[in-house]
Amino acid sequence: MPKYQMIAPNVPNMPWQDKPENEVLAGPLWRYSENPIIDRNPIPGVARIFNSAVIPYEGAFIGVFRGEQTDGIPHIYLGRSQDGIHWDFEKDKIPFVDEEGNSFISAYAYDPRLVKVEDTYYIIWCQDFYGAAIGMAKTQDFKKFVRVESPFIPFNRNAVLFPRRVNGKYIMMSRPSDSGHTPFGDIFISQSPDMTFWGMHRHVMSRGSNWWESLKIGGGAAPIETSEGWLLFYHGVSGTCNGYVYSIGGAILDIDNPSVVKYRCKNFLLTPEKWYEERGFVPNVTFPCATIHDPETGRIAIYYGAADSYVGLAFGNLDEIVDYIKDNSSVSWTDTEPGKR
Ligand code: BMA
């Protein structure tokens, strides 16, 4: 009998590989043995795909991918897959339009997330809005992509929508930042009655007292609703003498008051270890952007960017992940307060 439940649609065909039997793992996650699942030069004119988000769609999978063009500018590309592992990409970047139907493509776009809320799929990314800020678009059919108003003023990154309203409000997580390689950063949530006007901001959690996340943190995959609360995979960054190191962390937020952190794992769940995480355009980066998960089996697949060069896939079981986070939890008073001052 599973200990914990996920509240989400079943995805019986989700990508999966059993836990390796004779390997000591650093945490509750294990990597897909054929990682990276997306190699260099995946599309003509695109040198690298990484930090990308996927979702089940019409019995298969669809995703929005950060494609670093050969001119060095990132844009968002659409990809489709039957198994969640092998991807076919559109050769042109997503042709976003404004609400009047005119072409409206941001100067650059990176780190997209993809979340279904009610009957609409939302893409959220980082773009130029007089500085790095959050871009947002919606689609219902993955044919027409309508960009909506920027939800927040600059500077901000790592926006992630919750998959349903909480207390009648849409919830978006974000990480206020600066215009550069931001040497600080905490996670906040903002609330909206209509997906247009965002307010009632609340602090969720600060960069950690643990070294691996002591410099900054940022939302990763859309939180998963579980019987213990919202399960959040996020990134935590430490500053070494040789640059930043990005690890994957885990926390569980209160289901009705998600600015309250119930459990926060003091250990990273996954940190750069493999060649495709340690070596690349930016070494030592594991950057989670999405999960595919199946309540029936408790299986979770995490899609993460590796070394700003590749996409990797890691797996875990809900019960093991939640128990690991709870058993190793350490919350500070800024985690557990309601986040309103
Ligand atoms: C962050 C973002 C991410 C990137 C990371 C490591 O500031 O730009 O897209 O993966 O740095 O370079």
Short mmCIF file of C-alpha atoms and ligand atoms in Angstrom, two decimals:
data_model
loop_
_atom_site.label_atom_id
_atom_site.label_comp_id
_atom_site.label_asym_id
_atom_site.label_seq_id
_atom_site.Cartn_x
_atom_site.Cartn_y
_atom_site.Cartn_z
CA MET A 1 0.00 0.00 0.00
CA PRO A 2 1.44 3.41 -0.90
CA LYS A 3 1.87 5.73 2.08
CA TYR A 4 1.22 8.98 0.21
CA GLN A 5 -1.00 9.93 -2.71
CA MET A 6 -0.61 12.31 -5.61
CA ILE A 7 -3.66 14.20 -6.80
CA ALA A 8 -3.23 14.40 -10.56
CA PRO A 9 -4.33 12.50 -13.67
CA ASN A 10 -2.75 9.06 -14.16
CA VAL A 11 -0.06 8.78 -16.82
CA PRO A 12 0.37 5.01 -17.34
CA ASN A 13 2.75 5.46 -20.28
CA MET A 14 5.14 7.80 -18.47
CA PRO A 15 8.87 7.25 -19.01
CA TRP A 16 10.38 4.98 -16.38
CA GLN A 17 13.35 2.87 -15.49
CA ASP A 18 13.65 0.88 -12.26
CA LYS A 19 16.10 1.89 -9.59
CA PRO A 20 19.56 0.39 -10.19
CA GLU A 21 20.16 -2.42 -7.72
CA ASN A 22 23.84 -2.23 -6.97
CA GLU A 23 24.49 1.49 -6.93
CA VAL A 24 24.89 3.72 -3.90
CA LEU A 25 22.75 6.79 -4.60
CA ALA A 26 23.31 10.22 -3.06
CA GLY A 27 19.56 10.64 -2.46
CA PRO A 28 16.14 9.26 -3.39
CA LEU A 29 16.56 9.89 -7.16
CA TRP A 30 18.36 7.90 -9.82
CA ARG A 31 19.27 8.92 -13.34
CA TYR A 32 18.06 7.43 -16.61
CA SER A 33 20.89 5.21 -17.84
CA GLU A 34 20.74 6.66 -21.37
CA ASN A 35 21.11 10.30 -20.26
CA PRO A 36 21.38 12.83 -21.73
CA ILE A 37 18.12 12.39 -23.60
CA ILE A 38 18.78 15.38 -25.86
CA ASP A 39 22.20 15.81 -27.35
CA ARG A 40 23.93 18.82 -28.90
CA ASN A 41 22.79 20.37 -32.19
CA PRO A 42 19.27 18.89 -31.95
CA ILE A 43 17.77 21.27 -34.54
CA PRO A 44 19.53 23.03 -37.44
CA GLY A 45 20.55 26.44 -36.07
CA VAL A 46 20.17 25.34 -32.41
CA ALA A 47 23.39 24.39 -30.63
CA ARG A 48 21.98 23.17 -27.32
CA ILE A 49 18.65 22.32 -25.69
CA PHE A 50 18.42 22.35 -21.88
CA ASN A 51 16.25 23.74 -19.02
CA SER A 52 13.02 22.60 -20.67
CA ALA A 53 9.53 21.50 -19.62
CA VAL A 54 7.25 18.71 -20.79
CA ILE A 55 3.68 17.56 -20.11
CA PRO A 56 1.40 14.65 -21.06
CA TYR A 57 -0.77 15.55 -24.04
CA GLU A 58 -3.27 13.50 -26.04
CA GLY A 59 -1.85 10.16 -24.89
CA ALA A 60 1.74 11.20 -25.69
CA PHE A 61 3.99 14.05 -24.54
CA ILE A 62 4.64 17.62 -25.61
CA GLY A 63 7.17 20.12 -24.39
CA VAL A 64 8.62 23.60 -24.58
CA PHE A 65 12.37 23.60 -24.96
CA ARG A 66 15.03 26.21 -24.40
CA GLY A 67 16.93 26.17 -27.67
CA GLU A 68 20.18 28.12 -27.64
CA GLN A 69 20.52 29.24 -31.24
CA THR A 70 23.86 29.23 -32.99
CA ASP A 71 23.88 33.03 -32.66
CA GLY A 72 23.84 32.54 -28.87
CA ILE A 73 20.26 33.79 -28.36
CA PRO A 74 17.82 31.46 -26.55
CA HIS A 75 14.26 30.94 -27.79
CA ILE A 76 11.50 28.44 -27.10
CA TYR A 77 10.91 25.48 -29.41
CA LEU A 78 8.06 22.98 -29.39
CA GLY A 79 8.78 19.26 -29.21
CA ARG A 80 6.64 16.13 -29.31
CA SER A 81 7.36 12.62 -28.10
CA GLN A 82 5.59 9.27 -27.92
CA ASP A 83 7.61 8.02 -24.94
CA GLY A 84 8.81 11.19 -23.17
CA ILE A 85 12.41 10.28 -24.01
CA HIS A 86 12.86 10.62 -27.79
CA TRP A 87 11.81 14.04 -29.00
CA ASP A 88 10.97 15.55 -32.39
CA PHE A 89 11.34 19.30 -32.53
CA GLU A 90 9.72 21.93 -34.70
CA LYS A 91 12.45 23.57 -36.71
CA ASP A 92 11.27 27.13 -36.00
CA LYS A 93 10.81 28.78 -32.64
CA ILE A 94 7.25 29.05 -31.30
CA PRO A 95 5.44 31.81 -33.24
CA PHE A 96 3.90 33.66 -30.29
CA VAL A 97 1.21 36.23 -31.12
CA ASP A 98 -0.35 38.98 -29.02
CA GLU A 99 -4.01 39.02 -28.07
CA GLU A 100 -4.82 40.73 -31.40
CA GLY A 101 -3.07 37.97 -33.33
CA ASN A 102 0.04 39.95 -34.33
CA SER A 103 3.46 38.32 -34.14
CA PHE A 104 4.89 38.99 -30.67
CA ILE A 105 8.18 37.19 -30.12
CA SER A 106 10.39 38.30 -27.24
CA ALA A 107 13.98 39.33 -27.91
CA TYR A 108 15.10 36.24 -26.03
CA ALA A 109 13.32 33.55 -24.04
CA TYR A 110 14.78 31.00 -21.66
CA ASP A 111 14.02 28.44 -18.95
CA PRO A 112 10.38 27.76 -19.98
CA ARG A 113 7.94 25.97 -17.70
CA LEU A 114 4.69 24.41 -18.97
CA VAL A 115 1.69 23.98 -16.66
CA LYS A 116 -1.91 22.98 -17.36
CA VAL A 117 -4.38 24.95 -15.27
CA GLU A 118 -8.05 24.15 -15.84
CA ASP A 119 -8.38 23.73 -19.63
CA THR A 120 -5.42 25.89 -20.66
CA TYR A 121 -1.70 25.25 -21.01
CA TYR A 122 0.50 28.09 -19.79
CA ILE A 123 4.10 28.65 -20.81
CA ILE A 124 6.13 30.81 -18.43
CA TRP A 125 9.71 31.83 -19.14
CA CYS A 126 12.33 34.52 -18.65
CA GLN A 127 12.48 37.29 -21.23
CA ASP A 128 13.51 40.89 -21.73
CA PHE A 129 10.98 43.38 -20.34
CA TYR A 130 13.38 46.28 -19.86
CA GLY A 131 15.50 43.72 -18.04
CA ALA A 132 15.10 40.05 -17.24
CA ALA A 133 11.48 39.40 -16.29
CA ILE A 134 8.75 36.79 -16.60
CA GLY A 135 7.07 36.12 -19.94
CA MET A 136 3.82 34.24 -20.18
CA ALA A 137 1.70 32.73 -22.95
CA LYS A 138 -1.26 30.40 -23.20
CA THR A 139 -2.43 27.77 -25.62
CA GLN A 140 -5.18 25.22 -25.79
CA ASP A 141 -4.11 23.31 -28.87
CA PHE A 142 -0.33 23.87 -29.18
CA LYS A 143 -1.01 25.52 -32.52
CA LYS A 144 -1.87 29.05 -31.46
CA PHE A 145 0.26 30.55 -28.69
CA VAL A 146 -1.01 33.84 -27.29
CA ARG A 147 1.35 35.92 -25.19
CA VAL A 148 -0.33 37.68 -22.31
CA GLU A 149 0.77 40.66 -20.22
CA SER A 150 4.01 40.30 -18.26
CA PRO A 151 2.82 39.24 -14.80
CA PHE A 152 5.62 40.94 -12.86
CA ILE A 153 7.97 43.88 -13.24
CA PRO A 154 11.70 43.18 -13.68
CA PHE A 155 13.91 41.71 -12.41
CA ASN A 156 12.51 38.27 -11.91
CA ARG A 157 13.09 34.68 -13.03
CA ASN A 158 12.04 31.10 -12.43
CA ALA A 159 8.28 31.62 -12.47
CA VAL A 160 6.25 28.46 -11.97
CA LEU A 161 2.46 28.21 -11.88
CA PHE A 162 0.66 25.91 -9.47
CA PRO A 163 -1.58 23.45 -11.38
CA ARG A 164 -4.77 24.57 -9.64
CA ARG A 165 -6.25 27.49 -7.76
CA VAL A 166 -5.68 27.59 -4.00
CA ASN A 167 -8.41 29.33 -1.98
CA GLY A 168 -9.90 30.54 -5.27
CA LYS A 169 -6.68 32.22 -6.46
CA TYR A 170 -4.19 31.22 -9.14
CA ILE A 171 -0.72 30.95 -7.64
CA MET A 172 2.60 31.73 -9.29
CA MET A 173 5.97 31.17 -7.70
CA SER A 174 8.88 33.39 -8.71
CA ARG A 175 12.37 34.44 -7.72
CA PRO A 176 13.05 38.18 -7.75
CA SER A 177 16.58 38.79 -9.01
CA ASP A 178 18.92 41.31 -10.58
CA SER A 179 19.90 41.84 -14.19
CA GLY A 180 23.00 39.65 -14.10
CA HIS A 181 24.04 36.31 -12.67
CA THR A 182 22.12 37.14 -9.47
CA PRO A 183 24.22 36.29 -6.41
CA PHE A 184 21.12 36.11 -4.14
CA GLY A 185 17.52 34.97 -4.28
CA ASP A 186 14.54 33.62 -2.36
CA ILE A 187 11.27 32.07 -3.54
CA PHE A 188 8.00 34.03 -3.31
CA ILE A 189 4.43 33.33 -4.42
CA SER A 190 1.94 35.80 -5.88
CA GLN A 191 -1.79 35.33 -6.25
CA SER A 192 -4.29 36.29 -8.92
CA PRO A 193 -8.05 36.09 -9.36
CA ASP A 194 -7.77 36.14 -13.17
CA MET A 195 -4.19 35.27 -14.34
CA THR A 196 -3.72 38.96 -15.22
CA PHE A 197 -3.39 40.93 -11.99
CA TRP A 198 -0.94 39.48 -9.48
CA GLY A 199 -0.61 40.50 -5.84
CA MET A 200 -0.93 39.29 -2.25
CA HIS A 201 2.77 38.38 -2.49
CA ARG A 202 4.13 36.01 0.12
CA HIS A 203 7.64 34.88 0.93
CA VAL A 204 7.92 31.08 0.73
CA MET A 205 11.51 30.22 1.52
CA SER A 206 14.94 31.80 1.69
CA ARG A 207 18.21 30.56 0.34
CA GLY A 208 19.18 27.80 2.70
CA SER A 209 21.42 27.58 5.64
CA ASN A 210 22.76 24.45 3.96
CA TRP A 211 25.84 25.11 1.90
CA TRP A 212 24.60 23.58 -1.36
CA GLU A 213 21.75 26.14 -1.51
CA SER A 214 23.33 28.99 0.41
CA LEU A 215 23.64 31.50 -2.47
CA LYS A 216 20.19 31.40 -4.11
CA ILE A 217 17.24 29.17 -4.81
CA GLY A 218 14.56 29.15 -7.50
CA GLY A 219 11.39 27.23 -8.31
CA GLY A 220 11.86 24.26 -10.59
CA ALA A 221 9.01 22.00 -11.64
CA ALA A 222 5.35 22.88 -11.11
CA PRO A 223 4.49 21.70 -7.58
CA ILE A 224 2.82 18.27 -7.38
CA GLU A 225 -0.30 18.03 -5.22
CA THR A 226 0.11 15.22 -2.68
CA SER A 227 -1.57 14.03 0.50
CA GLU A 228 1.35 15.65 2.46
CA GLY A 229 1.20 19.03 0.68
CA TRP A 230 2.69 20.53 -2.49
CA LEU A 231 5.83 18.63 -3.42
CA LEU A 232 8.31 21.10 -4.87
CA PHE A 233 11.51 20.32 -6.71
CA TYR A 234 13.63 23.47 -6.88
CA HIS A 235 17.20 24.44 -7.62
CA GLY A 236 19.67 25.52 -4.96
CA VAL A 237 22.98 27.20 -5.76
CA SER A 238 26.26 27.39 -3.92
CA GLY A 239 29.16 29.64 -4.85
CA THR A 240 32.43 27.77 -5.01
CA CYS A 241 35.87 29.20 -5.75
CA ASN A 242 35.30 27.82 -9.25
CA GLY A 243 31.81 29.20 -9.89
CA TYR A 244 28.19 28.35 -9.13
CA VAL A 245 26.99 24.78 -8.55
CA TYR A 246 23.28 24.05 -9.17
CA SER A 247 21.70 21.14 -7.28
CA ILE A 248 18.12 19.89 -7.06
CA GLY A 249 16.36 20.33 -3.71
CA GLY A 250 13.00 19.17 -2.36
CA ALA A 251 10.39 20.77 -0.09
CA ILE A 252 6.76 20.21 0.84
CA LEU A 253 4.49 23.25 1.11
CA ASP A 254 1.23 23.46 3.02
CA ILE A 255 -1.63 22.55 0.71
CA ASP A 256 -3.89 25.49 1.68
CA ASN A 257 -1.16 28.01 2.59
CA PRO A 258 1.68 27.27 0.17
CA SER A 259 3.81 30.10 1.57
CA VAL A 260 4.29 27.85 4.59
CA VAL A 261 7.02 25.23 4.20
CA LYS A 262 6.16 22.05 6.12
CA TYR A 263 9.32 20.12 5.28
CA ARG A 264 12.52 21.10 3.54
CA CYS A 265 15.26 18.63 2.86
CA LYS A 266 18.63 19.70 4.24
CA ASN A 267 20.37 17.44 1.71
CA PHE A 268 20.23 17.98 -2.02
CA LEU A 269 18.18 15.37 -3.88
CA LEU A 270 20.54 15.38 -6.86
CA THR A 271 23.78 17.25 -7.58
CA PRO A 272 26.12 17.31 -10.59
CA GLU A 273 28.01 14.01 -10.76
CA LYS A 274 27.84 12.74 -14.32
CA TRP A 275 29.93 13.99 -17.23
CA TYR A 276 26.91 15.69 -18.86
CA GLU A 277 26.19 17.61 -15.63
CA GLU A 278 29.79 18.50 -14.77
CA ARG A 279 31.02 19.34 -18.26
CA GLY A 280 29.42 21.62 -20.79
CA PHE A 281 28.70 25.24 -21.63
CA VAL A 282 28.23 26.00 -17.91
CA PRO A 283 29.71 23.21 -15.78
CA ASN A 284 28.05 21.79 -12.66
CA VAL A 285 24.41 22.57 -13.33
CA THR A 286 21.37 20.37 -12.65
CA PHE A 287 18.30 22.56 -13.20
CA PRO A 288 14.82 20.97 -12.81
CA CYS A 289 11.99 22.41 -14.91
CA ALA A 290 9.26 19.75 -15.05
CA THR A 291 8.00 16.40 -13.84
CA ILE A 292 5.81 13.74 -15.32
CA HIS A 293 4.13 11.76 -12.56
CA ASP A 294 1.66 8.92 -12.21
CA PRO A 295 -0.52 8.72 -9.07
CA GLU A 296 -1.39 5.07 -9.74
CA THR A 297 2.21 3.87 -9.37
CA GLY A 298 3.70 6.79 -7.39
CA ARG A 299 6.33 7.22 -10.11
CA ILE A 300 7.92 10.61 -10.74
CA ALA A 301 10.21 11.53 -13.65
CA ILE A 302 12.12 14.81 -13.32
CA TYR A 303 13.33 16.65 -16.44
CA TYR A 304 16.37 18.76 -15.74
CA GLY A 305 18.84 20.84 -17.68
CA ALA A 306 22.43 19.61 -17.40
CA ALA A 307 25.44 21.94 -17.67
CA ASP A 308 23.41 24.39 -19.83
CA SER A 309 23.99 21.86 -22.63
CA TYR A 310 21.70 18.82 -22.33
CA VAL A 311 18.42 17.51 -20.93
CA GLY A 312 18.60 14.74 -18.33
CA LEU A 313 15.94 12.56 -16.80
CA ALA A 314 15.85 11.33 -13.20
CA PHE A 315 13.35 9.03 -11.51
CA GLY A 316 11.98 8.50 -8.03
CA ASN A 317 9.02 7.10 -6.10
CA LEU A 318 6.66 9.44 -4.28
CA ASP A 319 6.84 7.50 -0.99
CA GLU A 320 10.64 7.38 -0.98
CA ILE A 321 11.03 11.04 -1.96
CA VAL A 322 8.53 12.30 0.64
CA ASP A 323 10.02 10.11 3.37
CA TYR A 324 13.52 11.28 2.47
CA ILE A 325 12.45 14.94 2.64
CA LYS A 326 10.64 14.40 5.95
CA ASP A 327 13.42 12.33 7.51
CA ASN A 328 16.01 14.95 6.58
CA SER A 329 13.86 18.02 7.07
CA SER A 330 15.16 21.21 8.57
CA VAL A 331 12.91 24.27 8.39
CA SER A 332 13.80 27.75 9.57
CA TRP A 333 11.38 30.33 10.94
CA THR A 334 11.30 32.16 7.58
CA ASP A 335 10.15 28.88 6.01
CA THR A 336 7.28 28.32 8.41
CA GLU A 337 5.96 31.89 8.82
CA PRO A 338 3.09 32.96 6.50
CA GLY A 339 5.49 35.17 4.55
CA LYS A 340 3.65 38.48 4.98
CA ARG A 341 5.34 41.51 6.49
C1 BMA B 1 20.81 30.85 -14.31
C2 BMA B 1 19.90 30.76 -15.51
C3 BMA B 1 19.79 29.33 -15.99
C4 BMA B 1 21.14 28.65 -16.10
C5 BMA B 1 21.97 28.88 -14.86
C6 BMA B 1 23.36 28.31 -14.97
O1 BMA B 1 21.04 32.20 -13.93
O2 BMA B 1 20.40 31.57 -16.53
O3 BMA B 1 19.21 29.34 -17.26
O4 BMA B 1 20.96 27.27 -16.27
O5 BMA B 1 22.06 30.26 -14.60
O6 BMA B 1 24.07 28.93 -16.01
#
